[in-house]
Short mmCIF file of C-alpha atoms in Angstrom, two decimals:
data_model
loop_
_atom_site.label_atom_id
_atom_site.label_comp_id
_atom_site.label_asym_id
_atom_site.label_seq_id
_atom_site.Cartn_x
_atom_site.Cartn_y
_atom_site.Cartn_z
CA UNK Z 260 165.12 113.41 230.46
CA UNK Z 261 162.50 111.04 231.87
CA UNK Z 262 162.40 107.44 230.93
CA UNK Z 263 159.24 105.57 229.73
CA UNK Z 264 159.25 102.01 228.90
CA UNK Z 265 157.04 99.74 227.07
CA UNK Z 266 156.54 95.93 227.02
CA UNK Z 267 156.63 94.16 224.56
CA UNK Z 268 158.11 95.94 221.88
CA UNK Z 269 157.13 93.50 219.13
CA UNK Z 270 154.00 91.20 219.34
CA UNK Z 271 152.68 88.66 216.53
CA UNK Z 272 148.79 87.43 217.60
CA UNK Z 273 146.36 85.53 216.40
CA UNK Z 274 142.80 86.87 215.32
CA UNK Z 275 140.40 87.45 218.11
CA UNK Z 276 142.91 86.87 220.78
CA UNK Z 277 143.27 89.75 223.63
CA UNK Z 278 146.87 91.68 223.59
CA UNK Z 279 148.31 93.70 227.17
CA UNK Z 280 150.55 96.09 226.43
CA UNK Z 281 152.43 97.87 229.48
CA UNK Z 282 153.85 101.24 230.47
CA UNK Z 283 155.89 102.20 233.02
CA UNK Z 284 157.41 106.12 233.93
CA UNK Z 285 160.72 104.40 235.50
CA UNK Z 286 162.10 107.71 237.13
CA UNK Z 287 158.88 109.23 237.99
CA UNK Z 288 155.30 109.46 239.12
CA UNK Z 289 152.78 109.61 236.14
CA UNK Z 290 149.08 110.63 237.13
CA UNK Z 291 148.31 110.70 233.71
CA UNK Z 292 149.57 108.91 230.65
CA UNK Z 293 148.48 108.68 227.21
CA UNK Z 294 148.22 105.94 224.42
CA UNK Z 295 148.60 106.93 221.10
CA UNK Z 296 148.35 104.39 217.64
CA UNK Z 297 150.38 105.03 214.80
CA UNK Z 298 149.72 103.53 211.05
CA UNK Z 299 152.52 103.41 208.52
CA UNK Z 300 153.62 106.47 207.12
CA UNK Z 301 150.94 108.47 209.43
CA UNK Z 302 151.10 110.79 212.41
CA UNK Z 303 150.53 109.84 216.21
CA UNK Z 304 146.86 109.72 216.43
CA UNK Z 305 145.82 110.52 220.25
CA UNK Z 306 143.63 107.24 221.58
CA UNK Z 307 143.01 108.21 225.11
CA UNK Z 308 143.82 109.54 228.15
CA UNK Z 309 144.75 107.31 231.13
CA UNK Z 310 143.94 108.53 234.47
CA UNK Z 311 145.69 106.59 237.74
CA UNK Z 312 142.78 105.89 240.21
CA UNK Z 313 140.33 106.38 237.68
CA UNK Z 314 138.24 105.86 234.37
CA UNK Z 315 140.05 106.56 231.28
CA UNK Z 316 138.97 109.03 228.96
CA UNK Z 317 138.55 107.59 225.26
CA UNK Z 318 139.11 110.16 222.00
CA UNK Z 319 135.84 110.37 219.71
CA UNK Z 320 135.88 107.02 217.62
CA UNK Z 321 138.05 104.65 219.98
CA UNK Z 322 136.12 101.90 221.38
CA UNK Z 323 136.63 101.99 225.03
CA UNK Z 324 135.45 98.13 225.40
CA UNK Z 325 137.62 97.17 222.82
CA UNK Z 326 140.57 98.89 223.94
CA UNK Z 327 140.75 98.55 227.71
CA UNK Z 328 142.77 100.63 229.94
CA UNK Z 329 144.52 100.53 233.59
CA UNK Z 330 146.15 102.52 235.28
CA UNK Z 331 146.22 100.84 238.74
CA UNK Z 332 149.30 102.79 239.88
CA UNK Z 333 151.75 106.03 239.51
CA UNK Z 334 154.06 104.05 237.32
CA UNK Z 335 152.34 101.90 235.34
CA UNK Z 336 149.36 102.10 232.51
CA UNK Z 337 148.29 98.71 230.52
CA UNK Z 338 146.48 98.90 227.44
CA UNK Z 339 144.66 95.80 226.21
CA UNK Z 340 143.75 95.22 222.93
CA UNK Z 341 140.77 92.61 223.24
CA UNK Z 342 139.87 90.36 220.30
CA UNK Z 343 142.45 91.95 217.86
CA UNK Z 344 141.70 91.67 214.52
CA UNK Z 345 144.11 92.60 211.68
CA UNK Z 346 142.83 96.10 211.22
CA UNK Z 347 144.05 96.25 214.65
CA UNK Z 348 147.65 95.87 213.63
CA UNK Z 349 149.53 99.41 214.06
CA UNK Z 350 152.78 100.87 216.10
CA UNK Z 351 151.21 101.70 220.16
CA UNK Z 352 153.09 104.27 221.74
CA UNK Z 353 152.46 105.64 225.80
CA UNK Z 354 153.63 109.04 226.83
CA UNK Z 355 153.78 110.15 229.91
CA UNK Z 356 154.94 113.84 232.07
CA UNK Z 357 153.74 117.31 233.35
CA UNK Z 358 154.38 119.76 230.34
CA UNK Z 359 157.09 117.88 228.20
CA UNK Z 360 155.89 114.54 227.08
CA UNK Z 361 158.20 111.91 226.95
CA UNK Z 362 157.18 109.07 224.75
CA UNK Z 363 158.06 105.21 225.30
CA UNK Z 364 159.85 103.15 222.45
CA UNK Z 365 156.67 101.72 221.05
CA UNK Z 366 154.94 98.37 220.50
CA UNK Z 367 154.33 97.00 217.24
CA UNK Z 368 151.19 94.81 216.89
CA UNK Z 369 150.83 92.73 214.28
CA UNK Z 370 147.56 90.57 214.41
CA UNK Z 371 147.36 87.43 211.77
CA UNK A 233 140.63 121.41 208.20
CA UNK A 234 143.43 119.47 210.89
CA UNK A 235 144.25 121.54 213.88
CA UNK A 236 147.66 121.21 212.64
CA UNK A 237 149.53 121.13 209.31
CA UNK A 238 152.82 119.94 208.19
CA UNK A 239 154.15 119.25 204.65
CA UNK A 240 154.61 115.66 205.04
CA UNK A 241 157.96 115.52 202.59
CA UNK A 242 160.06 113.54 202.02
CA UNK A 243 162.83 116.17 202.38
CA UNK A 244 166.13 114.89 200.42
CA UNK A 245 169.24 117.46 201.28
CA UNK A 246 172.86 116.90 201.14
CA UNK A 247 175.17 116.44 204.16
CA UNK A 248 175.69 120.00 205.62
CA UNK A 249 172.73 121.54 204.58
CA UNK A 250 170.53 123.59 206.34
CA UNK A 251 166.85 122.03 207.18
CA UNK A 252 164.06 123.90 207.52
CA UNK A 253 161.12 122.37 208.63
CA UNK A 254 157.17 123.84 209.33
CA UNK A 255 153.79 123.72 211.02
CA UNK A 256 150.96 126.06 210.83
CA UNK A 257 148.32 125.48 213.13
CA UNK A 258 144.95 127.01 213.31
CA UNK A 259 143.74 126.92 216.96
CA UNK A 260 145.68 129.87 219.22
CA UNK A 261 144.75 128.19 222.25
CA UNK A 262 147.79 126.17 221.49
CA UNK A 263 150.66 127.62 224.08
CA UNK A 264 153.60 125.09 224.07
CA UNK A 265 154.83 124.05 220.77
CA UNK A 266 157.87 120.79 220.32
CA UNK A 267 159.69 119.26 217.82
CA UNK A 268 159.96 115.38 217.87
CA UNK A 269 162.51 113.21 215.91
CA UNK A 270 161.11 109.72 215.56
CA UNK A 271 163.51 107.00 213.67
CA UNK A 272 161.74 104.13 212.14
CA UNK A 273 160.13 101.54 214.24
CA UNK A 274 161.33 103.89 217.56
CA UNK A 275 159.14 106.11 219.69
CA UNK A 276 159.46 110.30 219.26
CA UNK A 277 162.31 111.44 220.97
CA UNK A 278 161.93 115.20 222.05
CA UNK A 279 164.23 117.97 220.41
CA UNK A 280 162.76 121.57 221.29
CA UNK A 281 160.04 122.45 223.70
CA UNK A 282 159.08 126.32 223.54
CA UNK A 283 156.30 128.20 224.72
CA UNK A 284 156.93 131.92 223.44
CA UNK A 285 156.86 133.67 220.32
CA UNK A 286 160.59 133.90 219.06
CA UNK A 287 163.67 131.90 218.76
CA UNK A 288 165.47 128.85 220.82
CA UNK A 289 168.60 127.25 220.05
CA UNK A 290 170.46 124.32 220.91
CA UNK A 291 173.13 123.25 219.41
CA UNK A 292 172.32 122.89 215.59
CA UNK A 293 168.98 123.19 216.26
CA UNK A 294 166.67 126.36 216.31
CA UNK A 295 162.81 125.83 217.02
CA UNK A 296 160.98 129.54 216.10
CA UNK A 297 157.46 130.37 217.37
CA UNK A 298 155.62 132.86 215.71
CA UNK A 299 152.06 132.94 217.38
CA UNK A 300 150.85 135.94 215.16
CA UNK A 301 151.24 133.69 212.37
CA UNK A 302 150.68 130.44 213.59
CA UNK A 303 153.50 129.06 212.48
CA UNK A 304 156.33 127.61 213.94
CA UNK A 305 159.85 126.02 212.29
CA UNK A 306 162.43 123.77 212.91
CA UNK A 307 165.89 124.49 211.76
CA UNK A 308 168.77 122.14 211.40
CA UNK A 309 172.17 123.34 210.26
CA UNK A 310 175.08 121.33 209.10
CA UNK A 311 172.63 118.63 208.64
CA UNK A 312 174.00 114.88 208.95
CA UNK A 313 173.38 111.57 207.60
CA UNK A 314 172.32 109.92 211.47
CA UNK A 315 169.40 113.81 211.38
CA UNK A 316 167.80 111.34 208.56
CA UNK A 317 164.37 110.67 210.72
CA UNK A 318 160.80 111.52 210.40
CA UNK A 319 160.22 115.15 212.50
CA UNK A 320 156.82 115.62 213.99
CA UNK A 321 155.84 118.89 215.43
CA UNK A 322 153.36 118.77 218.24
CA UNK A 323 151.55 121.31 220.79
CA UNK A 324 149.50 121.56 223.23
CA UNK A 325 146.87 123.88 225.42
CA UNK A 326 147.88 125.49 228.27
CA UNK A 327 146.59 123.09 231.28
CA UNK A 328 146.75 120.12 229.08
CA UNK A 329 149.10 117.30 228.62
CA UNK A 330 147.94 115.44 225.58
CA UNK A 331 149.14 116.76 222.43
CA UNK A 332 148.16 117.49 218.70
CA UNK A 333 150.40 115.77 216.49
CA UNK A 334 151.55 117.29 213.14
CA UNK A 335 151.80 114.39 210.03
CA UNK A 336 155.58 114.62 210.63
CA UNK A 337 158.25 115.36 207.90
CA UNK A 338 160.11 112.42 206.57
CA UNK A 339 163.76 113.67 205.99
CA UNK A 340 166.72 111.96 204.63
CA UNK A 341 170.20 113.87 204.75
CA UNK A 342 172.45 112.23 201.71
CA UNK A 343 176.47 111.39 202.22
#
């Protein structure tokens, strides 16, 4: 299957710092990709929908200047967490593909 | 009421067991129905991806779709210790990409 990377997979911050996570589609072309959060113990919750070329589109109850999003090319989609705060701490995962969905390894954020 | 449901476990069987694991869903504009396995601190790795009402095997797997119902399962036979993840079932609208996550199943397959 397809192969979707994320970077970092582990980051420690402080409080009301600003966190970039990236994700590349290494053996193909992504138009769209999503992000997704995930709390302990809890399902993949759907945060929004990265479009290359364009806007992003945020799910209900996501801030959208809070959590900024690029996708400035086919390959790659960066999500920045701006002025984390601990409640901000959770497991980020991208996904990426036409029909199946294949999901990058995940970044854990943990903000102090 | 969550577009879809799944009994979030845990699920404790022995090595060899069978494993069966559900959704129901409520929303029948849902068309393409997967199973994910997700290990701890790893992203979902896909198992099954089926878009009909029926059965599809692979291997010791066997995802069933039963639109009528709403309801689709994920079976695992001769279960093993490394099958101990969490198993999410997802789906998605025909035309769309992004999908609706079930809670996930938390199962653990005993020596």
């Amino acid at each position: 299957g397809a192969v979707v990377s994320q970077h970092p997979s582990w980051v420690i911050c402080k409080s009301g710092t600003s966190v970039k996570i990236e994700c590349r589609s290494l053996d193909f072309q992504a138009t769209t990709m999503f992000w997704y959060r995930q709390f302990p113990k809890q399902s993949l919750m759907l945060m929004a929908t990265s479009n290359e070329g364009s806007k992003a589109t945020y799910e209900q109850g996501v801030e959208k200047d809070k959590f900024l999003i690029n996708h400035a090319s086919l390959t790659l989609s960066t999500l920045t967490v701006t002025s984390a705060h601990p409640e901000d701490s959770s497991f980020y995962i991208c996904s990426a593909g036409t029909g199946e969905q294949f999901f990058g390894p995940g970044t854990r954020l943990t903000v102090l | 009421q969550k577009e879809v449901e799944q009994d979030p476990g845990p699920l404790s069987v022995p090595e060899g067991a069978i494993v069966s694991l559900n959704c129901t869903y409520s929303n029948s504009a849902f068309q393409y129905f997967m199973w994910y396995r997700q290990y701890s601190r790893k992203g979902p790795e896909l198992l099954m991806y089926t878009y009909s009402s029926g059965n599809k095997e692979d291997g010791r797997f066997t995802a069933q779709v039963d639109k009528s119902s709403k309801y689709i399962s994920l079976f695992i036979r001769d279960s093993q210790p490394s099958d101990s993840a969490t198993y999410l079932c997802a789906m998605t609208k025909s035309g769309a990409n992004n999908l609706f996550f079930g809670t996930g199943t938390r199962l653990t397959v005993i020596p």
